[in-house]
Amino acid sequence: MSSISSNPKTVEEIFKDYSSRRSGVVRALTHDVDEFYNLCDPEKENLCLYGHPNETWEVNLPAEEVPPELPEPALGINFARDGMNRRDWLSLVAVHSDCWLLSVAFFFGTRLNQNERKRLFSMINELPTAFEIVAERKHVKEKPTADSGSKSRGSTKKSSDSQAKGTPKLADESYPEEEEHGETLCGSCGGNYSADEFWIGCDICERWFHGKCVKITPAKAESIKQYKCPSCSLKRSRVQ
């Protein structure tokens, strides 16, 4: 790999480095996609896609030094090229590239403090991922609601007009502090609440559920006007 030096230290410098490397990767997978595709010859050795801090990209062999100067991209992206649909292959490369971009950013951010790392990730999260661009998926940003954090776990009444209209309750909107709902159990599996998992509340019985237990993703929840858990949906169908 040809070396292009970069040693960012502040949040802004690391974000700029991330953005520039990301621009190079995205260019390879979109504007320069035909050139990139041809360079990834399955007959060659393990190849990697590098994004550089000057917004250029490069397909090359991995670094020879051990350990490498920076985290390395996914090896052998060329081997799967002819065995997959072109679009699917490009999406796969994009996913691995997103992982690499984050690993490089947080490699540089190792010496940042907690608040600085949080700010760095927030800045990064404002940008669509390479995968979202290649797969042409919409980059959804969560919009804070006026009543965020105002609902209590034990309440049996709707706490806002938006809920009265049937807006599904999301766990991160309802409980700003994990201590307040440490005893909340999933109505499906009985598991305890965890702040790093997506939860959704039933607008009928007021119980909470892991999104994965009721097969609801954050993206799907955005299109649900009033969420009814499986039990409440079954009861309603029996009444009808």
mmCIF file of N, CA and C in Angstrom, residues 29-143:
data_model
loop_
_atom_site.group_PDB
_atom_site.id
_atom_site.type_symbol
_atom_site.label_atom_id
_atom_site.label_comp_id
_atom_site.label_asym_id
_atom_site.label_seq_id
_atom_site.Cartn_x
_atom_site.Cartn_y
_atom_site.Cartn_z
ATOM 1 N N LEU A 29 -16.708 3.149 -5.278
ATOM 2 C CA LEU A 29 -17.883 2.286 -5.384
ATOM 3 C C LEU A 29 -19.029 2.890 -6.180
ATOM 4 N N THR A 30 -18.855 4.141 -6.620
ATOM 5 C CA THR A 30 -19.929 4.796 -7.381
ATOM 6 C C THR A 30 -19.386 5.406 -8.677
ATOM 7 N N HIS A 31 -18.790 6.560 -8.580
ATOM 8 C CA HIS A 31 -18.325 7.279 -9.769
ATOM 9 C C HIS A 31 -17.273 6.498 -10.556
ATOM 10 N N ASP A 32 -16.351 5.859 -9.850
ATOM 11 C CA ASP A 32 -15.268 5.112 -10.502
ATOM 12 C C ASP A 32 -15.502 3.598 -10.449
ATOM 13 N N VAL A 33 -16.764 3.192 -10.351
ATOM 14 C CA VAL A 33 -17.074 1.791 -10.080
ATOM 15 C C VAL A 33 -16.560 0.829 -11.151
ATOM 16 N N ASP A 34 -16.589 1.234 -12.420
ATOM 17 C CA ASP A 34 -16.117 0.330 -13.478
ATOM 18 C C ASP A 34 -14.612 0.082 -13.343
ATOM 19 N N GLU A 35 -13.875 1.145 -13.066
ATOM 20 C CA GLU A 35 -12.434 1.008 -12.872
ATOM 21 C C GLU A 35 -12.151 0.147 -11.651
ATOM 22 N N PHE A 36 -12.874 0.399 -10.569
ATOM 23 C CA PHE A 36 -12.697 -0.381 -9.345
ATOM 24 C C PHE A 36 -13.008 -1.855 -9.601
ATOM 25 N N TYR A 37 -14.090 -2.122 -10.301
ATOM 26 C CA TYR A 37 -14.506 -3.494 -10.582
ATOM 27 C C TYR A 37 -13.423 -4.249 -11.365
ATOM 28 N N ASN A 38 -12.866 -3.575 -12.358
ATOM 29 C CA ASN A 38 -11.841 -4.225 -13.186
ATOM 30 C C ASN A 38 -10.545 -4.474 -12.425
ATOM 31 N N LEU A 39 -10.237 -3.605 -11.468
ATOM 32 C CA LEU A 39 -9.012 -3.782 -10.688
ATOM 33 C C LEU A 39 -9.107 -4.963 -9.719
ATOM 34 N N CYS A 40 -10.327 -5.310 -9.339
ATOM 35 C CA CYS A 40 -10.520 -6.405 -8.368
ATOM 36 C C CYS A 40 -10.573 -7.752 -9.084
ATOM 37 N N ASP A 41 -9.500 -8.097 -9.744
ATOM 38 C CA ASP A 41 -9.397 -9.340 -10.501
ATOM 39 C C ASP A 41 -9.286 -10.528 -9.531
ATOM 40 N N PRO A 42 -10.225 -11.491 -9.597
ATOM 41 C CA PRO A 42 -10.168 -12.651 -8.696
ATOM 42 C C PRO A 42 -8.905 -13.491 -8.866
ATOM 43 N N GLU A 43 -8.206 -13.326 -9.982
ATOM 44 C CA GLU A 43 -6.997 -14.104 -10.213
ATOM 45 C C GLU A 43 -5.796 -13.534 -9.465
ATOM 46 N N LYS A 44 -5.940 -12.322 -8.935
ATOM 47 C CA LYS A 44 -4.837 -11.697 -8.201
ATOM 48 C C LYS A 44 -4.865 -12.140 -6.744
ATOM 49 N N GLU A 45 -3.841 -11.734 -6.003
ATOM 50 C CA GLU A 45 -3.771 -12.088 -4.588
ATOM 51 C C GLU A 45 -4.776 -11.271 -3.777
ATOM 52 N N ASN A 46 -4.738 -11.486 -2.447
ATOM 53 C CA ASN A 46 -5.646 -10.737 -1.559
ATOM 54 C C ASN A 46 -5.558 -9.241 -1.817
ATOM 55 N N LEU A 47 -6.659 -8.637 -2.216
ATOM 56 C CA LEU A 47 -6.674 -7.194 -2.468
ATOM 57 C C LEU A 47 -7.562 -6.489 -1.451
ATOM 58 N N CYS A 48 -7.228 -5.238 -1.196
ATOM 59 C CA CYS A 48 -7.984 -4.410 -0.253
ATOM 60 C C CYS A 48 -8.362 -3.098 -0.932
ATOM 61 N N LEU A 49 -9.453 -2.497 -0.462
ATOM 62 C CA LEU A 49 -9.831 -1.160 -0.923
ATOM 63 C C LEU A 49 -9.458 -0.165 0.168
ATOM 64 N N TYR A 50 -8.576 0.765 -0.188
ATOM 65 C CA TYR A 50 -8.150 1.805 0.749
ATOM 66 C C TYR A 50 -8.752 3.152 0.345
ATOM 67 N N GLY A 51 -9.203 3.907 1.350
ATOM 68 C CA GLY A 51 -9.576 5.301 1.148
ATOM 69 C C GLY A 51 -8.495 6.141 1.805
ATOM 70 N N HIS A 52 -8.009 7.162 1.120
ATOM 71 C CA HIS A 52 -6.907 7.963 1.648
ATOM 72 C C HIS A 52 -7.395 9.332 2.137
ATOM 73 N N PRO A 53 -6.640 9.971 3.030
ATOM 74 C CA PRO A 53 -7.046 11.269 3.581
ATOM 75 C C PRO A 53 -7.034 12.413 2.575
ATOM 76 N N ASN A 54 -6.604 12.143 1.330
ATOM 77 C CA ASN A 54 -6.696 13.182 0.291
ATOM 78 C C ASN A 54 -7.870 12.898 -0.645
ATOM 79 N N GLU A 55 -8.818 12.068 -0.184
ATOM 80 C CA GLU A 55 -10.057 11.734 -0.896
ATOM 81 C C GLU A 55 -9.837 10.866 -2.137
ATOM 82 N N THR A 56 -8.690 10.207 -2.227
ATOM 83 C CA THR A 56 -8.462 9.266 -3.320
ATOM 84 C C THR A 56 -8.671 7.848 -2.797
ATOM 85 N N TRP A 57 -8.710 6.887 -3.700
ATOM 86 C CA TRP A 57 -8.863 5.496 -3.307
ATOM 87 C C TRP A 57 -7.816 4.645 -4.008
ATOM 88 N N GLU A 58 -7.619 3.445 -3.516
ATOM 89 C CA GLU A 58 -6.599 2.569 -4.070
ATOM 90 C C GLU A 58 -6.958 1.114 -3.794
ATOM 91 N N VAL A 59 -6.777 0.264 -4.793
ATOM 92 C CA VAL A 59 -6.899 -1.178 -4.616
ATOM 93 C C VAL A 59 -5.485 -1.735 -4.601
ATOM 94 N N ASN A 60 -5.131 -2.382 -3.500
ATOM 95 C CA ASN A 60 -3.746 -2.825 -3.379
ATOM 96 C C ASN A 60 -3.657 -4.002 -2.414
ATOM 97 N N LEU A 61 -2.482 -4.584 -2.331
ATOM 98 C CA LEU A 61 -2.219 -5.650 -1.374
ATOM 99 C C LEU A 61 -2.156 -5.063 0.033
ATOM 100 N N PRO A 62 -2.417 -5.864 1.058
ATOM 101 C CA PRO A 62 -2.350 -5.351 2.427
ATOM 102 C C PRO A 62 -0.932 -4.973 2.821
ATOM 103 N N ALA A 63 -0.846 -4.181 3.874
ATOM 104 C CA ALA A 63 0.469 -3.763 4.365
ATOM 105 C C ALA A 63 1.267 -4.977 4.812
ATOM 106 N N GLU A 64 2.588 -4.941 4.580
ATOM 107 C CA GLU A 64 3.446 -6.070 4.938
ATOM 108 C C GLU A 64 3.903 -6.037 6.386
ATOM 109 N N GLU A 65 4.002 -4.830 6.967
ATOM 110 C CA GLU A 65 4.494 -4.750 8.347
ATOM 111 C C GLU A 65 3.475 -5.314 9.327
ATOM 112 N N VAL A 66 3.972 -5.937 10.374
ATOM 113 C CA VAL A 66 3.131 -6.533 11.411
ATOM 114 C C VAL A 66 3.618 -6.044 12.778
ATOM 115 N N PRO A 67 2.746 -5.414 13.585
ATOM 116 C CA PRO A 67 1.385 -5.027 13.207
ATOM 117 C C PRO A 67 1.403 -3.853 12.240
ATOM 118 N N PRO A 68 0.337 -3.673 11.466
ATOM 119 C CA PRO A 68 0.301 -2.575 10.497
ATOM 120 C C PRO A 68 0.225 -1.215 11.182
ATOM 121 N N GLU A 69 0.562 -0.186 10.441
ATOM 122 C CA GLU A 69 0.531 1.176 10.988
ATOM 123 C C GLU A 69 -0.888 1.584 11.369
ATOM 124 N N LEU A 70 -1.862 1.174 10.563
ATOM 125 C CA LEU A 70 -3.271 1.453 10.807
ATOM 126 C C LEU A 70 -4.066 0.159 10.679
ATOM 127 N N PRO A 71 -5.287 0.108 11.222
ATOM 128 C CA PRO A 71 -6.140 -1.059 10.984
ATOM 129 C C PRO A 71 -6.284 -1.294 9.478
ATOM 130 N N GLU A 72 -6.315 -2.547 9.077
ATOM 131 C CA GLU A 72 -6.371 -2.892 7.658
ATOM 132 C C GLU A 72 -7.805 -3.136 7.189
ATOM 133 N N PRO A 73 -8.103 -2.800 5.932
ATOM 134 C CA PRO A 73 -9.429 -3.111 5.374
ATOM 135 C C PRO A 73 -9.604 -4.622 5.211
ATOM 136 N N ALA A 74 -10.805 -5.039 4.822
ATOM 137 C CA ALA A 74 -11.089 -6.456 4.601
ATOM 138 C C ALA A 74 -10.191 -6.996 3.491
ATOM 139 N N LEU A 75 -9.616 -8.174 3.724
ATOM 140 C CA LEU A 75 -8.733 -8.805 2.745
ATOM 141 C C LEU A 75 -9.535 -9.609 1.717
ATOM 142 N N GLY A 76 -9.018 -9.675 0.513
ATOM 143 C CA GLY A 76 -9.574 -10.570 -0.501
ATOM 144 C C GLY A 76 -10.921 -10.181 -1.050
ATOM 145 N N ILE A 77 -11.201 -8.879 -1.133
ATOM 146 C CA ILE A 77 -12.497 -8.455 -1.675
ATOM 147 C C ILE A 77 -12.659 -8.894 -3.126
ATOM 148 N N ASN A 78 -11.552 -9.142 -3.799
ATOM 149 C CA ASN A 78 -11.607 -9.528 -5.213
ATOM 150 C C ASN A 78 -12.075 -10.962 -5.420
ATOM 151 N N PHE A 79 -11.895 -11.831 -4.427
ATOM 152 C CA PHE A 79 -12.190 -13.243 -4.620
ATOM 153 C C PHE A 79 -13.680 -13.515 -4.846
ATOM 154 N N ALA A 80 -14.539 -12.721 -4.233
ATOM 155 C CA ALA A 80 -15.985 -12.959 -4.342
ATOM 156 C C ALA A 80 -16.614 -12.226 -5.529
ATOM 157 N N ARG A 81 -15.824 -11.455 -6.259
ATOM 158 C CA ARG A 81 -16.399 -10.597 -7.305
ATOM 159 C C ARG A 81 -17.231 -11.347 -8.334
ATOM 160 N N ASP A 82 -16.689 -12.409 -8.888
ATOM 161 C CA ASP A 82 -17.385 -13.111 -9.973
ATOM 162 C C ASP A 82 -18.389 -14.140 -9.477
ATOM 163 N N GLY A 83 -18.415 -14.369 -8.181
ATOM 164 C CA GLY A 83 -19.355 -15.355 -7.641
ATOM 165 C C GLY A 83 -20.624 -14.731 -7.104
ATOM 166 N N MET A 84 -20.748 -13.411 -7.220
ATOM 167 C CA MET A 84 -21.915 -12.706 -6.704
ATOM 168 C C MET A 84 -22.492 -11.767 -7.744
ATOM 169 N N ASN A 85 -23.750 -11.409 -7.545
ATOM 170 C CA ASN A 85 -24.347 -10.342 -8.331
ATOM 171 C C ASN A 85 -23.521 -9.080 -8.102
ATOM 172 N N ARG A 86 -23.268 -8.316 -9.148
ATOM 173 C CA ARG A 86 -22.390 -7.141 -9.034
ATOM 174 C C ARG A 86 -22.853 -6.173 -7.948
ATOM 175 N N ARG A 87 -24.138 -5.876 -7.920
ATOM 176 C CA ARG A 87 -24.656 -4.936 -6.926
ATOM 177 C C ARG A 87 -24.473 -5.463 -5.509
ATOM 178 N N ASP A 88 -24.730 -6.770 -5.327
ATOM 179 C CA ASP A 88 -24.567 -7.372 -4.005
ATOM 180 C C ASP A 88 -23.103 -7.358 -3.572
ATOM 181 N N TRP A 89 -22.227 -7.603 -4.530
ATOM 182 C CA TRP A 89 -20.794 -7.597 -4.211
ATOM 183 C C TRP A 89 -20.341 -6.200 -3.798
ATOM 184 N N LEU A 90 -20.784 -5.192 -4.520
ATOM 185 C CA LEU A 90 -20.418 -3.815 -4.177
ATOM 186 C C LEU A 90 -20.969 -3.434 -2.803
ATOM 187 N N SER A 91 -22.173 -3.896 -2.490
ATOM 188 C CA SER A 91 -22.762 -3.622 -1.182
ATOM 189 C C SER A 91 -21.944 -4.289 -0.078
ATOM 190 N N LEU A 92 -21.476 -5.507 -0.348
ATOM 191 C CA LEU A 92 -20.659 -6.220 0.633
ATOM 192 C C LEU A 92 -19.344 -5.483 0.882
ATOM 193 N N VAL A 93 -18.720 -5.027 -0.193
ATOM 194 C CA VAL A 93 -17.477 -4.258 -0.059
ATOM 195 C C VAL A 93 -17.747 -2.981 0.729
ATOM 196 N N ALA A 94 -18.902 -2.353 0.479
ATOM 197 C CA ALA A 94 -19.262 -1.117 1.183
ATOM 198 C C ALA A 94 -19.402 -1.359 2.682
ATOM 199 N N VAL A 95 -20.040 -2.464 3.066
ATOM 200 C CA VAL A 95 -20.210 -2.794 4.490
ATOM 201 C C VAL A 95 -18.850 -2.955 5.167
ATOM 202 N N HIS A 96 -17.970 -3.716 4.528
ATOM 203 C CA HIS A 96 -16.633 -3.915 5.102
ATOM 204 C C HIS A 96 -15.853 -2.601 5.144
ATOM 205 N N SER A 97 -16.070 -1.753 4.154
ATOM 206 C CA SER A 97 -15.386 -0.455 4.124
ATOM 207 C C SER A 97 -15.865 0.440 5.254
ATOM 208 N N ASP A 98 -17.173 0.409 5.544
ATOM 209 C CA ASP A 98 -17.702 1.188 6.670
ATOM 210 C C ASP A 98 -17.061 0.747 7.982
ATOM 211 N N CYS A 99 -16.921 -0.566 8.152
ATOM 212 C CA CYS A 99 -16.274 -1.087 9.368
ATOM 213 C C CYS A 99 -14.834 -0.600 9.466
ATOM 214 N N TRP A 100 -14.146 -0.625 8.346
ATOM 215 C CA TRP A 100 -12.748 -0.189 8.344
ATOM 216 C C TRP A 100 -12.636 1.302 8.650
ATOM 217 N N LEU A 101 -13.504 2.104 8.043
ATOM 218 C CA LEU A 101 -13.463 3.551 8.275
ATOM 219 C C LEU A 101 -13.670 3.874 9.755
ATOM 220 N N LEU A 102 -14.605 3.199 10.383
ATOM 221 C CA LEU A 102 -14.846 3.418 11.811
ATOM 222 C C LEU A 102 -13.653 2.971 12.652
ATOM 223 N N SER A 103 -13.063 1.838 12.272
ATOM 224 C CA SER A 103 -11.921 1.334 13.047
ATOM 225 C C SER A 103 -10.737 2.297 12.966
ATOM 226 N N VAL A 104 -10.519 2.891 11.796
ATOM 227 C CA VAL A 104 -9.427 3.860 11.656
ATOM 228 C C VAL A 104 -9.719 5.112 12.485
ATOM 229 N N ALA A 105 -10.968 5.586 12.421
ATOM 230 C CA ALA A 105 -11.339 6.795 13.165
ATOM 231 C C ALA A 105 -11.136 6.592 14.665
ATOM 232 N N PHE A 106 -11.547 5.443 15.175
ATOM 233 C CA PHE A 106 -11.421 5.228 16.612
ATOM 234 C C PHE A 106 -10.032 4.752 17.009
ATOM 235 N N PHE A 107 -9.241 4.316 16.040
ATOM 236 C CA PHE A 107 -7.819 4.085 16.296
ATOM 237 C C PHE A 107 -7.151 5.431 16.602
ATOM 238 N N PHE A 108 -7.469 6.429 15.768
ATOM 239 C CA PHE A 108 -6.935 7.768 16.026
ATOM 240 C C PHE A 108 -7.538 8.374 17.287
ATOM 241 N N GLY A 109 -8.784 7.976 17.596
ATOM 242 C CA GLY A 109 -9.481 8.582 18.737
ATOM 243 C C GLY A 109 -9.255 7.899 20.059
ATOM 244 N N THR A 110 -8.310 6.971 20.111
ATOM 245 C CA THR A 110 -8.049 6.222 21.348
ATOM 246 C C THR A 110 -7.769 7.135 22.526
ATOM 247 N N ARG A 111 -7.062 8.233 22.295
ATOM 248 C CA ARG A 111 -6.669 9.128 23.400
ATOM 249 C C ARG A 111 -7.709 10.212 23.695
ATOM 250 N N LEU A 112 -8.806 10.188 22.982
ATOM 251 C CA LEU A 112 -9.872 11.149 23.278
ATOM 252 C C LEU A 112 -10.575 10.730 24.563
ATOM 253 N N ASN A 113 -11.200 11.692 25.244
ATOM 254 C CA ASN A 113 -11.967 11.335 26.427
ATOM 255 C C ASN A 113 -13.374 10.890 26.017
ATOM 256 N N GLN A 114 -14.162 10.489 26.993
ATOM 257 C CA GLN A 114 -15.476 9.916 26.709
ATOM 258 C C GLN A 114 -16.374 10.870 25.924
ATOM 259 N N ASN A 115 -16.438 12.129 26.350
ATOM 260 C CA ASN A 115 -17.294 13.100 25.668
ATOM 261 C C ASN A 115 -16.811 13.382 24.250
ATOM 262 N N GLU A 116 -15.502 13.412 24.077
ATOM 263 C CA GLU A 116 -14.949 13.653 22.740
ATOM 264 C C GLU A 116 -15.244 12.479 21.809
ATOM 265 N N ARG A 117 -15.144 11.257 22.317
ATOM 266 C CA ARG A 117 -15.472 10.087 21.488
ATOM 267 C C ARG A 117 -16.947 10.086 21.107
ATOM 268 N N LYS A 118 -17.779 10.469 22.060
ATOM 269 C CA LYS A 118 -19.213 10.537 21.788
ATOM 270 C C LYS A 118 -19.504 11.587 20.715
ATOM 271 N N ARG A 119 -18.833 12.733 20.805
ATOM 272 C CA ARG A 119 -19.026 13.797 19.810
ATOM 273 C C ARG A 119 -18.525 13.356 18.445
ATOM 274 N N LEU A 120 -17.404 12.635 18.427
ATOM 275 C CA LEU A 120 -16.859 12.133 17.164
ATOM 276 C C LEU A 120 -17.852 11.192 16.495
ATOM 277 N N PHE A 121 -18.392 10.250 17.269
ATOM 278 C CA PHE A 121 -19.335 9.308 16.679
ATOM 279 C C PHE A 121 -20.590 10.015 16.195
ATOM 280 N N SER A 122 -21.052 11.033 16.944
ATOM 281 C CA SER A 122 -22.239 11.790 16.525
ATOM 282 C C SER A 122 -21.996 12.483 15.190
ATOM 283 N N MET A 123 -20.802 13.045 15.022
ATOM 284 C CA MET A 123 -20.466 13.707 13.762
ATOM 285 C C MET A 123 -20.428 12.696 12.618
ATOM 286 N N ILE A 124 -19.821 11.540 12.887
ATOM 287 C CA ILE A 124 -19.744 10.489 11.870
ATOM 288 C C ILE A 124 -21.139 9.990 11.505
ATOM 289 N N ASN A 125 -21.977 9.867 12.517
ATOM 290 C CA ASN A 125 -23.314 9.313 12.315
ATOM 291 C C ASN A 125 -24.223 10.234 11.516
ATOM 292 N N GLU A 126 -23.844 11.496 11.382
ATOM 293 C CA GLU A 126 -24.631 12.421 10.578
ATOM 294 C C GLU A 126 -24.471 12.140 9.086
ATOM 295 N N LEU A 127 -23.396 11.455 8.718
ATOM 296 C CA LEU A 127 -23.145 11.147 7.314
ATOM 297 C C LEU A 127 -23.733 9.792 6.951
ATOM 298 N N PRO A 128 -24.284 9.645 5.740
ATOM 299 C CA PRO A 128 -24.727 8.314 5.317
ATOM 300 C C PRO A 128 -23.529 7.391 5.171
ATOM 301 N N THR A 129 -23.705 6.131 5.463
ATOM 302 C CA THR A 129 -22.618 5.177 5.323
ATOM 303 C C THR A 129 -22.365 4.873 3.850
ATOM 304 N N ALA A 130 -21.226 4.287 3.566
ATOM 305 C CA ALA A 130 -20.928 3.876 2.192
ATOM 306 C C ALA A 130 -21.972 2.865 1.730
ATOM 307 N N PHE A 131 -22.375 1.980 2.640
ATOM 308 C CA PHE A 131 -23.385 0.986 2.286
ATOM 309 C C PHE A 131 -24.710 1.643 1.918
ATOM 310 N N GLU A 132 -25.132 2.642 2.704
ATOM 311 C CA GLU A 132 -26.391 3.331 2.408
ATOM 312 C C GLU A 132 -26.343 3.998 1.038
ATOM 313 N N ILE A 133 -25.188 4.527 0.674
ATOM 314 C CA ILE A 133 -25.043 5.184 -0.626
ATOM 315 C C ILE A 133 -25.060 4.158 -1.751
ATOM 316 N N VAL A 134 -24.285 3.085 -1.601
ATOM 317 C CA VAL A 134 -24.198 2.077 -2.655
ATOM 318 C C VAL A 134 -25.525 1.332 -2.822
ATOM 319 N N ALA A 135 -26.171 1.004 -1.699
ATOM 320 C CA ALA A 135 -27.441 0.281 -1.754
ATOM 321 C C ALA A 135 -28.627 1.207 -1.975
ATOM 322 N N GLU A 136 -28.331 2.521 -2.058
ATOM 323 C CA GLU A 136 -29.358 3.542 -2.283
ATOM 324 C C GLU A 136 -30.439 3.497 -1.206
ATOM 325 N N ARG A 137 -29.993 3.335 0.030
ATOM 326 C CA ARG A 137 -30.914 3.350 1.159
ATOM 327 C C ARG A 137 -30.949 4.736 1.764
ATOM 328 N N LYS A 138 -32.127 5.117 2.223
ATOM 329 C CA LYS A 138 -32.292 6.443 2.809
ATOM 330 C C LYS A 138 -31.600 6.504 4.150
ATOM 331 N N HIS A 139 -30.847 7.582 4.374
ATOM 332 C CA HIS A 139 -30.174 7.793 5.654
ATOM 333 C C HIS A 139 -31.172 8.434 6.602
ATOM 334 N N VAL A 140 -31.695 7.664 7.561
ATOM 335 C CA VAL A 140 -32.728 8.140 8.476
ATOM 336 C C VAL A 140 -32.096 8.707 9.732
ATOM 337 N N LYS A 141 -32.461 9.935 10.033
ATOM 338 C CA LYS A 141 -31.985 10.561 11.267
ATOM 339 C C LYS A 141 -33.148 10.637 12.240
ATOM 340 N N GLU A 142 -32.906 10.208 13.484
ATOM 341 C CA GLU A 142 -33.952 10.271 14.488
ATOM 342 C C GLU A 142 -34.186 11.710 14.894
ATOM 343 N N LYS A 143 -35.470 12.089 14.943
ATOM 344 C CA LYS A 143 -35.821 13.448 15.340
ATOM 345 C C LYS A 143 -36.340 13.430 16.772
#
